[in-house]
PDB file of C-alpha atoms in Angstrom:
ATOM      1  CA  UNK A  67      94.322  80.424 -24.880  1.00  0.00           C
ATOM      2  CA  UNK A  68      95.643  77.269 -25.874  1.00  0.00           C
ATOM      3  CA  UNK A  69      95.373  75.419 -23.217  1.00  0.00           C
ATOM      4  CA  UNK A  70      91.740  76.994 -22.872  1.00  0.00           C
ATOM      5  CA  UNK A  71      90.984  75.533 -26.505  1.00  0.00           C
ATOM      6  CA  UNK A  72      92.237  71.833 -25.843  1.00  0.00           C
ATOM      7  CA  UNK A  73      90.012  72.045 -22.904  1.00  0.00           C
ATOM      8  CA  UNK A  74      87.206  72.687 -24.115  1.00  0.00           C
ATOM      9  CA  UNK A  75      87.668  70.540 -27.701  1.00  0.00           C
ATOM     10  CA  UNK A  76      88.758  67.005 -25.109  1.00  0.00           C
ATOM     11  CA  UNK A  77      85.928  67.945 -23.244  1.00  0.00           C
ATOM     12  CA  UNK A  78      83.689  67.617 -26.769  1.00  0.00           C
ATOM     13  CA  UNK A  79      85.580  64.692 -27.752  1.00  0.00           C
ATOM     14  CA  UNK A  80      84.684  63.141 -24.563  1.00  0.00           C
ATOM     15  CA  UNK A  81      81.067  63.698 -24.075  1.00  0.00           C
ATOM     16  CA  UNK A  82      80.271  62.583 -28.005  1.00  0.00           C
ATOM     17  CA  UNK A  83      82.062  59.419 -27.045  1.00  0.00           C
ATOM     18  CA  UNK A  84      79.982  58.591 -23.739  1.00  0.00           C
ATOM     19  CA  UNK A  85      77.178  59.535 -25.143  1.00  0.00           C
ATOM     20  CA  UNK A  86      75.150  56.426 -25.886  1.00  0.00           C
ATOM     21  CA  UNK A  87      74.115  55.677 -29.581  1.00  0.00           C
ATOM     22  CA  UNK A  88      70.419  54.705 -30.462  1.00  0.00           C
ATOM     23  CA  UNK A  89      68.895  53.380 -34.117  1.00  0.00           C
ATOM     24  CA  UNK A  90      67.266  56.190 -35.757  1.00  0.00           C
ATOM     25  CA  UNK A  91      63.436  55.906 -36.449  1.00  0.00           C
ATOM     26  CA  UNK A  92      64.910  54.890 -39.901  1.00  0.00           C
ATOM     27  CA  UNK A  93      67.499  52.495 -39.141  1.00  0.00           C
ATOM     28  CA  UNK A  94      64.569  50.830 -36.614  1.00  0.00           C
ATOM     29  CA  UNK A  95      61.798  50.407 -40.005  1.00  0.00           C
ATOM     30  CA  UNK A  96      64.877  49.313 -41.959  1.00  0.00           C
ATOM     31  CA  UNK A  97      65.333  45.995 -39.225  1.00  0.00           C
ATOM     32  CA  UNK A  98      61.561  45.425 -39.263  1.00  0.00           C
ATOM     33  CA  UNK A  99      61.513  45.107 -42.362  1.00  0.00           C
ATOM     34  CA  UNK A 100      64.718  42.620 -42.841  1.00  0.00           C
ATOM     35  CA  UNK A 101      62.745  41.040 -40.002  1.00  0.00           C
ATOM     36  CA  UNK A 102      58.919  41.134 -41.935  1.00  0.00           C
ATOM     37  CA  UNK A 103      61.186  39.369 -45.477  1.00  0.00           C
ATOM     38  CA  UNK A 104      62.701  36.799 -43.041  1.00  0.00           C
ATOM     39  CA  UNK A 105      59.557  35.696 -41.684  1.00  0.00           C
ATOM     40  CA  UNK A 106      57.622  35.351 -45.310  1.00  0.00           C
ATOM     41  CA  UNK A 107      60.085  33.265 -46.237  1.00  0.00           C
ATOM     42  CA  UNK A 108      59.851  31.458 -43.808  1.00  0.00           C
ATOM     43  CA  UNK A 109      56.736  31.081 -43.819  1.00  0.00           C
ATOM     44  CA  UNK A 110      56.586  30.161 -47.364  1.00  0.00           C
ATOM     45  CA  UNK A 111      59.539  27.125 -46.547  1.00  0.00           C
ATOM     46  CA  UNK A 112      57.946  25.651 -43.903  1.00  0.00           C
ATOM     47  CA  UNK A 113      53.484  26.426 -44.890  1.00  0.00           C
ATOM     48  CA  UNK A 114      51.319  29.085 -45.325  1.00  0.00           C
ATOM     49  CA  UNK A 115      51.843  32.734 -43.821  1.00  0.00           C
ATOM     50  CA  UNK A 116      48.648  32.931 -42.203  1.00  0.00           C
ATOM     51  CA  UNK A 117      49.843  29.734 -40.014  1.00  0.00           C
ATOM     52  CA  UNK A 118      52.578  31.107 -38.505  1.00  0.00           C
ATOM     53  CA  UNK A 119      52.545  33.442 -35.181  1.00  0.00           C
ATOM     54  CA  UNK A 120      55.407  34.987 -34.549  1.00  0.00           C
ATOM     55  CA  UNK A 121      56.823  36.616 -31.147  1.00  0.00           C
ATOM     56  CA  UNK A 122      59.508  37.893 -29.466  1.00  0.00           C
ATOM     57  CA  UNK A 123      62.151  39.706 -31.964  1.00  0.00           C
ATOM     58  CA  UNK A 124      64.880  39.206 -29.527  1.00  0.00           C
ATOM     59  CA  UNK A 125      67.806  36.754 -30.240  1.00  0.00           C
ATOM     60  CA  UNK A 126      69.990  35.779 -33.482  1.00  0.00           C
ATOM     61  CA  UNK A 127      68.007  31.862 -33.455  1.00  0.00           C
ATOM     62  CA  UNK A 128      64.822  31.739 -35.281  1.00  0.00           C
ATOM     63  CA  UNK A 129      63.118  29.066 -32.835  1.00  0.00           C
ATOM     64  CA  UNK A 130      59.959  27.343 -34.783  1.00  0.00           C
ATOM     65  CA  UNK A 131      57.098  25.267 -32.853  1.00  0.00           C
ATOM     66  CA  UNK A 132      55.281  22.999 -35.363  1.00  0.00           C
ATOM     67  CA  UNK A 133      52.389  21.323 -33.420  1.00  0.00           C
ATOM     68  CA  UNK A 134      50.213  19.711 -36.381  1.00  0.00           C
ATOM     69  CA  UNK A 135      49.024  22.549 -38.730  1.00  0.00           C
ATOM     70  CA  UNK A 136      49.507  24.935 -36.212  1.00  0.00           C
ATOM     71  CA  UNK A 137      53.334  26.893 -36.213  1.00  0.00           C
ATOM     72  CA  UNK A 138      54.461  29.258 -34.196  1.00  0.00           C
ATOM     73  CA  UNK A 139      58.018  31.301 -34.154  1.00  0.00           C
ATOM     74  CA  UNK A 140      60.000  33.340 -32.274  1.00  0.00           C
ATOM     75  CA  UNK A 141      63.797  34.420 -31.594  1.00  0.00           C
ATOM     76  CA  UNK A 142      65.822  33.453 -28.840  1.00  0.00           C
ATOM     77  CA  UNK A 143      69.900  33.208 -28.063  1.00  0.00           C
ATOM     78  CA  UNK A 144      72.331  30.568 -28.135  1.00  0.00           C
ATOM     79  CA  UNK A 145      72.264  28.283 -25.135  1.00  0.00           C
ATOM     80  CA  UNK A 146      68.668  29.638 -23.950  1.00  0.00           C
ATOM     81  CA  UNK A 147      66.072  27.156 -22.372  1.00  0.00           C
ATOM     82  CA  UNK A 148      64.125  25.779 -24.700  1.00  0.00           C
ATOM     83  CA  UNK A 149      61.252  25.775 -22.014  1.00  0.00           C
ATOM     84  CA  UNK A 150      61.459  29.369 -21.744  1.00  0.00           C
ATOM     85  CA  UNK A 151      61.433  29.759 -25.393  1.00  0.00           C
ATOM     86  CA  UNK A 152      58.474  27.748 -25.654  1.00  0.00           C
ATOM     87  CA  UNK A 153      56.325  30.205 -23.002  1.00  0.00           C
ATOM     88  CA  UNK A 154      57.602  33.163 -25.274  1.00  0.00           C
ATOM     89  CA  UNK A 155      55.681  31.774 -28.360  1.00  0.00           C
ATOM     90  CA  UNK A 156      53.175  30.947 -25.794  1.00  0.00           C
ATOM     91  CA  UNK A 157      53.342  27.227 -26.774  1.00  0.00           C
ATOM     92  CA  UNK A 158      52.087  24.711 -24.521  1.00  0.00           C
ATOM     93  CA  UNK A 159      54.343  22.059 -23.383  1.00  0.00           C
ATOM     94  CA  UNK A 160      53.304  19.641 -20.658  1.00  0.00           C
ATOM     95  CA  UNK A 161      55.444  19.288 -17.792  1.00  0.00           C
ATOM     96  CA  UNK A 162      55.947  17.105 -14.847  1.00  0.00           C
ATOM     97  CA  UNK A 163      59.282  16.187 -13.103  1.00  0.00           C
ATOM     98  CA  UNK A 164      61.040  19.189 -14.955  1.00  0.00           C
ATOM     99  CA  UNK A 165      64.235  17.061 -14.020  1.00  0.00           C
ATOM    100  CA  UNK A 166      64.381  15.408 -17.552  1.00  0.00           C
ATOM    101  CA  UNK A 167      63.476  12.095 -15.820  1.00  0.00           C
ATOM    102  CA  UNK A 168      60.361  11.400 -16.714  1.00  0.00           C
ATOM    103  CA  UNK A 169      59.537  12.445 -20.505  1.00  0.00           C
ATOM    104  CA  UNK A 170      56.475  14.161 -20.162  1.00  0.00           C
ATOM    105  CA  UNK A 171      58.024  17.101 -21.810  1.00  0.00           C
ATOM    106  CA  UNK A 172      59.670  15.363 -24.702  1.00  0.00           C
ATOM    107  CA  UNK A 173      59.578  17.270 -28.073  1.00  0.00           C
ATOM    108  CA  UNK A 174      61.165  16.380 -31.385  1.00  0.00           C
ATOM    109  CA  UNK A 175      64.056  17.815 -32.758  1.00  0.00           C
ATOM    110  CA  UNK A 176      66.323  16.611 -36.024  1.00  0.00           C
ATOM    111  CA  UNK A 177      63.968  13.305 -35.532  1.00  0.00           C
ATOM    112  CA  UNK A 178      65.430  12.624 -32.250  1.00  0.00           C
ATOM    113  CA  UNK A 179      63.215  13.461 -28.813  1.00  0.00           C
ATOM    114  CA  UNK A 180      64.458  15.823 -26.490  1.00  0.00           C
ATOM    115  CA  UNK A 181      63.206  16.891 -23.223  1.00  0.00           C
ATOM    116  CA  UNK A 182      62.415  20.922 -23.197  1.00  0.00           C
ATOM    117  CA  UNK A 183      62.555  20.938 -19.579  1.00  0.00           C
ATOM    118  CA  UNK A 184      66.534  20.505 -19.634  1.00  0.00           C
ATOM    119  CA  UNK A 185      66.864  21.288 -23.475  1.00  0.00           C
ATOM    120  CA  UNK A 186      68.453  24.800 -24.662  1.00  0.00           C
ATOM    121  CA  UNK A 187      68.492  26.550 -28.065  1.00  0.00           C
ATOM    122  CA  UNK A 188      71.483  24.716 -29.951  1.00  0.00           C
ATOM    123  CA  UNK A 189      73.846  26.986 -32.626  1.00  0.00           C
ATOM    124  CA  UNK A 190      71.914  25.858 -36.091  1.00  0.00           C
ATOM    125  CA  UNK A 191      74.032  26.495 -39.148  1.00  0.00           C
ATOM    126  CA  UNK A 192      70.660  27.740 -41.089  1.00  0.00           C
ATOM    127  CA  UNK A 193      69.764  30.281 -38.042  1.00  0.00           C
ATOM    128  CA  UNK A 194      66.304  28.012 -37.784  1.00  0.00           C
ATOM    129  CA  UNK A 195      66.029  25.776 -34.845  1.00  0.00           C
ATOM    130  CA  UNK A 196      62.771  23.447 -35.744  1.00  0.00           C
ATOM    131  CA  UNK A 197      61.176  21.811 -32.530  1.00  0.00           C
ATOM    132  CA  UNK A 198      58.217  19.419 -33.338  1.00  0.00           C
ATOM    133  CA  UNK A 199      55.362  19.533 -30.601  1.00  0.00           C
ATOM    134  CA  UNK A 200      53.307  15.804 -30.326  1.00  0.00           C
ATOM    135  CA  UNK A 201      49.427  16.818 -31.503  1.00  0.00           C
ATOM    136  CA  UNK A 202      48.405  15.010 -28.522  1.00  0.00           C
ATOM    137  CA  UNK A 203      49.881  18.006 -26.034  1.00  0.00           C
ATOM    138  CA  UNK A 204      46.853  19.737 -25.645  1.00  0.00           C
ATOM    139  CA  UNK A 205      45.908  22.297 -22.565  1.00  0.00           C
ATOM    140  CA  UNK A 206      43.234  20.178 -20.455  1.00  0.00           C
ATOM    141  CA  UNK A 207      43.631  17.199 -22.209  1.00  0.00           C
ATOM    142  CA  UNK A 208      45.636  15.014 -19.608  1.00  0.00           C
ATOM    143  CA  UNK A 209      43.355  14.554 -16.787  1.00  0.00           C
ATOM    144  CA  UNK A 210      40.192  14.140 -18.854  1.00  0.00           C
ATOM    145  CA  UNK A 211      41.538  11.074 -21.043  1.00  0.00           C
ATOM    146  CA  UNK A 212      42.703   9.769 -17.437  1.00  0.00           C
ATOM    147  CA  UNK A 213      39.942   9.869 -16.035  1.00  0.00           C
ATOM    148  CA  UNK A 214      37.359   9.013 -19.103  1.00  0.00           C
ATOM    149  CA  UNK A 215      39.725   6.042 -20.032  1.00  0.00           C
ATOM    150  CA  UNK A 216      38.430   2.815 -21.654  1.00  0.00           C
ATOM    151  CA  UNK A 217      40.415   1.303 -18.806  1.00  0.00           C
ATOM    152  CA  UNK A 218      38.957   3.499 -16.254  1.00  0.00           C
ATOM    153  CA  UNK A 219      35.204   2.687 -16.849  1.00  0.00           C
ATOM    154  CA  UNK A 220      35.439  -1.333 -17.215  1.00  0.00           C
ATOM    155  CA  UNK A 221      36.954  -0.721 -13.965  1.00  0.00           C
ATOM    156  CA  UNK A 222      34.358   0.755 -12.621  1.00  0.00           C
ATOM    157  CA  UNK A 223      31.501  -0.784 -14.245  1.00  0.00           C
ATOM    158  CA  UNK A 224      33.640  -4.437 -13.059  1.00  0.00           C
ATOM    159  CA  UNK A 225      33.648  -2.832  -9.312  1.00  0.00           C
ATOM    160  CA  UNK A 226      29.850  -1.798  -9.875  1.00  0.00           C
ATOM    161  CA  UNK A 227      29.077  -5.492 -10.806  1.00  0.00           C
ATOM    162  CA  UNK A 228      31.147  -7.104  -8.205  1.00  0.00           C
ATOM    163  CA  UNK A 229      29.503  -4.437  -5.719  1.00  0.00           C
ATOM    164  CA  UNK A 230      25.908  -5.685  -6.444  1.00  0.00           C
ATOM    165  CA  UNK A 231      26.888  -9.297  -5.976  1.00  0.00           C
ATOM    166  CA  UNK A 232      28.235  -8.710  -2.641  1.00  0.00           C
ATOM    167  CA  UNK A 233      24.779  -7.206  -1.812  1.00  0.00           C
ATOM    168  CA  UNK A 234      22.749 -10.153  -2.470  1.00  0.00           C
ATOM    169  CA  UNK A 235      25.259 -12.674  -0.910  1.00  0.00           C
ATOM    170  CA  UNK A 236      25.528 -10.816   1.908  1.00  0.00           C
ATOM    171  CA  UNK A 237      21.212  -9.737   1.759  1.00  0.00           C
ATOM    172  CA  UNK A 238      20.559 -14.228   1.670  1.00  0.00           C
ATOM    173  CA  UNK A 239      22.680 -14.806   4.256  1.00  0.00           C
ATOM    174  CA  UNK A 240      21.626 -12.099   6.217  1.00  0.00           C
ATOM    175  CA  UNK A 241      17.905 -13.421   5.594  1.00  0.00           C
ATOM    176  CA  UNK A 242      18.897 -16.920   6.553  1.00  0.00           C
ATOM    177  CA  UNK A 243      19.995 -15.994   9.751  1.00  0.00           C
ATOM    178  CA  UNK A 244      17.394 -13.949  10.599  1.00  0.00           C
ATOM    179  CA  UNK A 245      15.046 -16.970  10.097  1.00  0.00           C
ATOM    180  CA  UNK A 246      17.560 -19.113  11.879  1.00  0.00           C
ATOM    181  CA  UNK A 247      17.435 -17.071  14.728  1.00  0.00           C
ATOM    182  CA  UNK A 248      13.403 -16.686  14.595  1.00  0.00           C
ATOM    183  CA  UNK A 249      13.149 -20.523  14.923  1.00  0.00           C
ATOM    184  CA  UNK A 250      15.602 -20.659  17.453  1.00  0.00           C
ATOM    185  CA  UNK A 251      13.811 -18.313  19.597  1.00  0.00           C
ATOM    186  CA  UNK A 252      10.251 -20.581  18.827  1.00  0.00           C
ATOM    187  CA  UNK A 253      12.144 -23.777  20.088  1.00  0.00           C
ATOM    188  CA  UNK A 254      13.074 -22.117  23.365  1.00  0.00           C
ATOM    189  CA  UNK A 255      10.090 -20.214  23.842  1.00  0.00           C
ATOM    190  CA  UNK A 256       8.585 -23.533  23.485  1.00  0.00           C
ATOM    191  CA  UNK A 257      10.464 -25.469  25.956  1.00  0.00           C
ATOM    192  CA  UNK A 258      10.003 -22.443  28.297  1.00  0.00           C
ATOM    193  CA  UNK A 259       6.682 -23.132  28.049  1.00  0.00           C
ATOM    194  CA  UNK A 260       6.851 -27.016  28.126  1.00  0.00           C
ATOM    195  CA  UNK A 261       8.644 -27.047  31.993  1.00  0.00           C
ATOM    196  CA  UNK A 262       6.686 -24.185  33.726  1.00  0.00           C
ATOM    197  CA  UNK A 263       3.788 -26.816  32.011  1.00  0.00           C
ATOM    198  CA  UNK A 264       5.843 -29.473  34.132  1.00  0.00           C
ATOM    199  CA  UNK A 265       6.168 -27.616  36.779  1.00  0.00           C
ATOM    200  CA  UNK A 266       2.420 -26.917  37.570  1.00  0.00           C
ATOM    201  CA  UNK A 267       1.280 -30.194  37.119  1.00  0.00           C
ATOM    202  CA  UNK A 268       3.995 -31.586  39.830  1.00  0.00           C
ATOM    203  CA  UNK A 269       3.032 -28.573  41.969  1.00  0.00           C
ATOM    204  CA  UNK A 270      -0.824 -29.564  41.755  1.00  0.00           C
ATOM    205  CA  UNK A 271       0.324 -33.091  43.131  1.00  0.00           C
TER     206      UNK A 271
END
């Protein structure tokens, strides 16, 4: 009977401590809550509430984007890319090498510029890691201002001139050897004529 009753009470014991534990529906609205304060005050540090999109909950780093007016926040860990923390807050950063060689990527942090493609999420004392975004970093933006440079269309209005004046060099000289060549078909046409002339007046004698 005893041995029947420690059975069964280990076996108890043992199943309430493998079972796994989850938040309550009440513990859960108690952490978005703590999470809703954190983010107005925020939100009233760093500008207005209604400029500031938040995602991603995950992670003890609040991560903030500031890109002009626009801000943008999220969570992430310790140590995490900041290029992958960037695409959670669905914030554009233009890439290129994604080696940190080239600086394509380079965002501003502290006042010193970083590269996101080999930058992670530092420990902050504050829990708010600040990352400023260069207003210029715009979706679409780099091949247009390429290709509708200042630069661009001198160039081609320079290659457009030099084009034209090529075409009436080369139009005169063509001309001028086209009448060259008409006169020297005249002169032996001529002479052809001048000797078969010859030739039938010595033939007549």
């Amino acid at each position: 009977m005893i041995l029947r009753y420690l059975l069964l009470t280990g076996a108890a014991g043992f199943s309430s401590r493998s079972r796994p534990r989850h938040p309550t529906l009440l513990q859960a609205k108690t952490l978005q809550r703590k999470w809703q304060t954190e983010r107005t005050k925020l939100a009233d540090d760093y500008g207005a509430p209604t400029d500031i999109v938040d995602k991603g909950l995950a992670g003890s780093i609040q991560v903030l984007f500031k890109q002009g007016n626009a801000t943008k926040m999220t969570r992430a860990e310790v140590g995490t890319p900041l290029s992958e923390v960037a695409s959670q807050a669905d914030q554009f950063i233009r890439y290129k090498c994604k080696k940190g060689e080239c600086g394509t990527c380079e965002v501003q942090v502290n006042g010193k510029w970083v590269r996101t493609c080999v930058a992670t999420v530092p420990y902050v004392e504050d829990n708010v890691f600040e990352v400023t975004v260069k207003p210029t970093m715009m979706k679409g933006q780099g091949k247009a201002s390429k290709f509708y440079s200042l630069k661009s269309f001198v160039m081609g209005w320079y290659n457009n001139i030099l084009g034209m004046v090529g075409f009436v060099k080369t139009s005169a000289t063509e001309g001028k050897n086209f009448r060259n060549r008409l006169d020297g078909e005249d002169e032996v046409a001529r002479l052809v004529a001048e000797r078969k002339a010859k030739r039938l007046a010595e033939g007549k004698h």
